[in-house]
PDB file of C-alpha atoms and ligand atoms in Angstrom:
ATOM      1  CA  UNK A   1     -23.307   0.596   8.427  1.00  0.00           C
ATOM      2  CA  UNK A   2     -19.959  -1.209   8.583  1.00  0.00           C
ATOM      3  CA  UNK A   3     -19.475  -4.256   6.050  1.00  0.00           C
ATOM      4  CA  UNK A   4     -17.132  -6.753   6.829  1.00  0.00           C
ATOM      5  CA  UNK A   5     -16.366 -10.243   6.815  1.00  0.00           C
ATOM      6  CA  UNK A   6     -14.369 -12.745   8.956  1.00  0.00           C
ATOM      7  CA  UNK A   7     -11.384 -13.797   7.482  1.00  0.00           C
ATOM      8  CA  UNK A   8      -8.321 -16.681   8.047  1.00  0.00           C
ATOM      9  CA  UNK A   9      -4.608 -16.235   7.948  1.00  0.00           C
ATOM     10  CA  UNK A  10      -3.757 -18.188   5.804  1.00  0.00           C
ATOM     11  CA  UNK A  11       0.412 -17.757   5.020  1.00  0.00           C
ATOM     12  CA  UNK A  12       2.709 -14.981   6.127  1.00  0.00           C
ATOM     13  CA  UNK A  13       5.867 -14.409   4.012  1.00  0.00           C
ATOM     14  CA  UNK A  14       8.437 -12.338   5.476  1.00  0.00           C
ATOM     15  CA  UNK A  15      11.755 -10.862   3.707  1.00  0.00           C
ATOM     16  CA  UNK A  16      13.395  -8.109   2.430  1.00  0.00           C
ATOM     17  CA  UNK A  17      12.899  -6.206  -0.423  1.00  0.00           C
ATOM     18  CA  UNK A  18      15.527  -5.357  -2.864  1.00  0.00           C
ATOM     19  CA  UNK A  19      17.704  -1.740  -3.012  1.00  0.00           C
ATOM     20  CA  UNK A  20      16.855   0.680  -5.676  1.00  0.00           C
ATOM     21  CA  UNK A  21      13.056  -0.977  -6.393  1.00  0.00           C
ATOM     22  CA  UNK A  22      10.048   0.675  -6.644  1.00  0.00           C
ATOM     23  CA  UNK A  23       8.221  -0.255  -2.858  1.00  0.00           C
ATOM     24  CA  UNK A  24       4.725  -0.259  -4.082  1.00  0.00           C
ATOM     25  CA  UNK A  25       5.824  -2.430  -7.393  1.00  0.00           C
ATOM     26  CA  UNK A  26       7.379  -4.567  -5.578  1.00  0.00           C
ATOM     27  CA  UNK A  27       4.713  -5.557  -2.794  1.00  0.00           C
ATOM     28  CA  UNK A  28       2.744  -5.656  -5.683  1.00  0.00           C
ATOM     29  CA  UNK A  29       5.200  -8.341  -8.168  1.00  0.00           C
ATOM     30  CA  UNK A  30       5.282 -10.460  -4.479  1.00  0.00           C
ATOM     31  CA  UNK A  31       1.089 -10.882  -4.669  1.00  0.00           C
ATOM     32  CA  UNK A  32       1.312 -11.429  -8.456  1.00  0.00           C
ATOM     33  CA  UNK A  33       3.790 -14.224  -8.095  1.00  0.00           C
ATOM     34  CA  UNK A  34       2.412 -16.122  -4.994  1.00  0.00           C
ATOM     35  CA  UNK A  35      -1.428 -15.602  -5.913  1.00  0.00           C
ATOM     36  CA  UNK A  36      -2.321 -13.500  -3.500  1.00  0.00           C
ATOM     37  CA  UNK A  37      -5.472 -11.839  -4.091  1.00  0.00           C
ATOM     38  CA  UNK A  38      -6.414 -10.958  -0.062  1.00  0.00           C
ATOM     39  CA  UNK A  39      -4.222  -9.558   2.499  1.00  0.00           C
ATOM     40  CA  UNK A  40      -2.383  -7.675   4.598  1.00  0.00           C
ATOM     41  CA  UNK A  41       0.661  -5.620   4.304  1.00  0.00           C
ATOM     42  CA  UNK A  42       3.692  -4.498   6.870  1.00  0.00           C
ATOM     43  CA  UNK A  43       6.323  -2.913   6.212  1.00  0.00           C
ATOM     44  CA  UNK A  44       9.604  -0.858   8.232  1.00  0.00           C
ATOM     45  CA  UNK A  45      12.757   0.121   6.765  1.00  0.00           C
ATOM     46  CA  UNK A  46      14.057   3.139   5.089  1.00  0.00           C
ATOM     47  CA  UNK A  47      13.599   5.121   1.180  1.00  0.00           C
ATOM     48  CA  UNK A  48      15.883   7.091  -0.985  1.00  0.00           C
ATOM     49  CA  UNK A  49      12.896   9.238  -2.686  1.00  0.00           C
ATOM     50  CA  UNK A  50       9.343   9.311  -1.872  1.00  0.00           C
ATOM     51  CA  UNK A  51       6.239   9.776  -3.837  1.00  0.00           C
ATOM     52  CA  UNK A  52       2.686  10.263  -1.772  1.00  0.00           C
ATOM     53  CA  UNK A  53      -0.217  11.045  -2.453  1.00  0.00           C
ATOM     54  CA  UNK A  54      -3.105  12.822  -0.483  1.00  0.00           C
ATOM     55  CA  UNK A  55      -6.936  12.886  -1.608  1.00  0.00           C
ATOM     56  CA  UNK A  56      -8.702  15.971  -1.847  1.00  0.00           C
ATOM     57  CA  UNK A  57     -11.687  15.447  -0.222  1.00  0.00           C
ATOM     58  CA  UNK A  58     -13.474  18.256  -2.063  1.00  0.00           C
ATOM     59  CA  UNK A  59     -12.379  18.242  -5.800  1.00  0.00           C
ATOM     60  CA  UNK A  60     -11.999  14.509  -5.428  1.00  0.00           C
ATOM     61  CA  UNK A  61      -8.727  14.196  -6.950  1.00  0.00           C
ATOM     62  CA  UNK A  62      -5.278  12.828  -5.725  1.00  0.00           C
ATOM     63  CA  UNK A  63      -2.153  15.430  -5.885  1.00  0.00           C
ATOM     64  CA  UNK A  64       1.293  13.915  -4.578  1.00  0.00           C
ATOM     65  CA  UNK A  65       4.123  15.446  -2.916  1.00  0.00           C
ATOM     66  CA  UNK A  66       7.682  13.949  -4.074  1.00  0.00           C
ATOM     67  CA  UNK A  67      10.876  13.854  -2.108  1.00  0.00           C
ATOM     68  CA  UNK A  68      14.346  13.025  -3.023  1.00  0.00           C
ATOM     69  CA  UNK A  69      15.524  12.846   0.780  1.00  0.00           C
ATOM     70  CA  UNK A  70      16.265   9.324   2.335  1.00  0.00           C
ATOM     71  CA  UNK A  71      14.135   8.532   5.105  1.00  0.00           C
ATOM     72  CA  UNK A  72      12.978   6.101   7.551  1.00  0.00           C
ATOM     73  CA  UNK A  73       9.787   4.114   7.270  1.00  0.00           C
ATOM     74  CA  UNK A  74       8.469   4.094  10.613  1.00  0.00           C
ATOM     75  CA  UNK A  75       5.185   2.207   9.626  1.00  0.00           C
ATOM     76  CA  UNK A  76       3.700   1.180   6.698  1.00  0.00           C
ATOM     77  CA  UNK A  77       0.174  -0.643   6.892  1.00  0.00           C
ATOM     78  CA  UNK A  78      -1.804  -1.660   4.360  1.00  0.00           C
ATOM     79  CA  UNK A  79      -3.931  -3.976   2.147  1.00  0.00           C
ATOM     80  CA  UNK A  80      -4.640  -6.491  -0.497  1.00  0.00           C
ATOM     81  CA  UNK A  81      -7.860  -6.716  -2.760  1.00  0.00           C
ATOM     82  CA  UNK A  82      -8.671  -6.754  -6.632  1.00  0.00           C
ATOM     83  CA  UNK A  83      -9.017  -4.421  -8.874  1.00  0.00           C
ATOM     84  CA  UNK A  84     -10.366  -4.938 -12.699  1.00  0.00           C
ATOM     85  CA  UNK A  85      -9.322  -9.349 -11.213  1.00  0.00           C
ATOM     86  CA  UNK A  86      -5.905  -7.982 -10.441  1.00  0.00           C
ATOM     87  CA  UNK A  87      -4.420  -7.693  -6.973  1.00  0.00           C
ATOM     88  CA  UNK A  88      -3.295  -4.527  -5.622  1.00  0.00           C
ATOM     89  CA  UNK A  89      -1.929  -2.608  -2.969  1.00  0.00           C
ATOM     90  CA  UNK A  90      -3.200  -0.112  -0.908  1.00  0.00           C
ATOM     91  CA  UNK A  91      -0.715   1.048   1.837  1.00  0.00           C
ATOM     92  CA  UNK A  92      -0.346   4.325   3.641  1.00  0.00           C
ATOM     93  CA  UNK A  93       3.160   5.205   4.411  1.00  0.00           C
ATOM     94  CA  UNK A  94       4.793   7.492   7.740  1.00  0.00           C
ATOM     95  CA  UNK A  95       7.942   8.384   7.387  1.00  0.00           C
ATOM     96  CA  UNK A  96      10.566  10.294   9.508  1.00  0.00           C
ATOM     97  CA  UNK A  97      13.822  12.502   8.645  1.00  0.00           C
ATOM     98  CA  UNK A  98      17.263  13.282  10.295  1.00  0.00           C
ATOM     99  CA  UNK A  99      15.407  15.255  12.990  1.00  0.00           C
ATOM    100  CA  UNK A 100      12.693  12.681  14.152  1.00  0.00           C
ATOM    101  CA  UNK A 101       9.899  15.010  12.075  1.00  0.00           C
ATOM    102  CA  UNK A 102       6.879  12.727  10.414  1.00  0.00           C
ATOM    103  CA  UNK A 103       4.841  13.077   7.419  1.00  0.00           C
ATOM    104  CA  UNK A 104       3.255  10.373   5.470  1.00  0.00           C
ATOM    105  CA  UNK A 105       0.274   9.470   3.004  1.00  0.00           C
ATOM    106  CA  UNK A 106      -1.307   7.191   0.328  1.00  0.00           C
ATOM    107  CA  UNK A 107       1.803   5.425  -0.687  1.00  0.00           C
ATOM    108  CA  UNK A 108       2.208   5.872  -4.884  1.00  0.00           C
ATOM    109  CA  UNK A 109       4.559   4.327  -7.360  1.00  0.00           C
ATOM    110  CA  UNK A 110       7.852   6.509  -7.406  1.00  0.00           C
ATOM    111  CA  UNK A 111       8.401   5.464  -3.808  1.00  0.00           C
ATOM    112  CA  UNK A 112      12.287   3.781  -3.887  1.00  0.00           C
ATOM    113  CA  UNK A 113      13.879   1.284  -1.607  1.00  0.00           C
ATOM    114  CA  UNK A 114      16.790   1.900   0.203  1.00  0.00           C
ATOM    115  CA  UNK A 115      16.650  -0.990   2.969  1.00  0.00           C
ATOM    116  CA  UNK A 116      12.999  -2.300   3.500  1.00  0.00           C
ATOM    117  CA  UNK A 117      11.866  -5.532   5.673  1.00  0.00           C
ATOM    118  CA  UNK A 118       8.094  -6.515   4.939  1.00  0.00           C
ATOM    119  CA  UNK A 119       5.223  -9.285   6.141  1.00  0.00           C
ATOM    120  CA  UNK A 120       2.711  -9.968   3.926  1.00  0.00           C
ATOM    121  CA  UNK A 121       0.111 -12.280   4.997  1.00  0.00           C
ATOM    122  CA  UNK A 122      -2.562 -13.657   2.990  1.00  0.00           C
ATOM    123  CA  UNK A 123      -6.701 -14.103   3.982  1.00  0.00           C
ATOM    124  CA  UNK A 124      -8.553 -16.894   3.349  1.00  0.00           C
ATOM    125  CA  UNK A 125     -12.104 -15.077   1.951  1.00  0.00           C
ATOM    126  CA  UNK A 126     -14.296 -13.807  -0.430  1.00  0.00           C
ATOM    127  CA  UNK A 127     -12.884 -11.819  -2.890  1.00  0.00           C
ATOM    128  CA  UNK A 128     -12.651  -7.486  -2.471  1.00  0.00           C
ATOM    129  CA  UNK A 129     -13.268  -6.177  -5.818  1.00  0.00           C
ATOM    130  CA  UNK A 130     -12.403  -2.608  -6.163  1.00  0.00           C
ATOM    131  CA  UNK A 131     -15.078  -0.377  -7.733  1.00  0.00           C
ATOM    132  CA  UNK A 132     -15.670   3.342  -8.081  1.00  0.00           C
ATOM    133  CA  UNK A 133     -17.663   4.776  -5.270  1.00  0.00           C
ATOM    134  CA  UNK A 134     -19.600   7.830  -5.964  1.00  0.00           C
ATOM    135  CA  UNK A 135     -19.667   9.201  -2.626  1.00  0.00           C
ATOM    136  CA  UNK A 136     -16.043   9.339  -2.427  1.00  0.00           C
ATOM    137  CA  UNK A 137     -14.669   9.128  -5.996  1.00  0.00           C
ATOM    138  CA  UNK A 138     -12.688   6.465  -4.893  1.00  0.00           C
ATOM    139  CA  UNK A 139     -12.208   2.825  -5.981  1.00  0.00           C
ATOM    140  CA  UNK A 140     -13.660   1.030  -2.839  1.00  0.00           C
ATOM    141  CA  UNK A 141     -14.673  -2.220  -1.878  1.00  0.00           C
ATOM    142  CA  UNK A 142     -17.784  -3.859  -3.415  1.00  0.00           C
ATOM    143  CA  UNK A 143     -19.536  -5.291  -0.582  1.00  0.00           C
TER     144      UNK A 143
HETATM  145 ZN1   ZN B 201      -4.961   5.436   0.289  1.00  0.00          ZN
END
């Protein structure tokens, strides 16, 4: 069965993030500093070296696939919850090269800003707590 809640906007910051920074570190240091502990993440713009990851389903691990090629975001979408009391981010990243081809995944620190524009709105709510799910292996929501 689905679990969910109803949530409120509550703010939406928009901006740009800064060349040269790590993207997930970033979204991250915005949450940190504006106490946002629920919400949701957009982001377009372009990187100078990626770093994914994708889970395997099976052995229930996460390898990553790094490149050093500058690309385009063409959508990044994700969200913001606790983990261990501290927020994070979990976004999944597609991204496109010089020839229009697409390829994305769990978006992982490593990931570096070339030019990025981002929303970030937070949720008025209870609070997600991450915790380890034994179905998965991953660290889902408690609810
Ligand atoms: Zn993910």
């Amino acid at each position: 069965m689905a679990a969910y809640e109803e949530l409120k906007p509550v703010k939406t910051f928009m901006g740009k993030l800064e060349h040269d920074k790590d993207l997930l570190g970033e979204l991250t240091k915005i949450c940190l500093d504006n106490n946002i502990k629920l919400g949701k993440v957009e982001v377009l713009g372009a990187v100078k070296k990626t770093r994914i990851g994708y889970y395997d389903q099976d052995n229930k691990q996460y390898s990553f696939i790094e490149m050093n090629e500058h690309l385009e975001i063409t959508g990044l979408v994700g969200n913001v919850s606790l983990k261990n009391g501290k927020p994070i981010v979990h976004a999944h990243i597609t991204l496109a090269d010089k020839d229009g081809n697409a390829f994305g995944g769990h978006l992982a620190e490593g990931t570096i800003v070339f030019a990025c524009e981002f929303y970030l709105t937070s949720l008025d709510g209870p609070e997600y707590e991450r915790g380890y799910d034994k179905t998965t292996g991953l660290p889902l929501w408690q609810m």
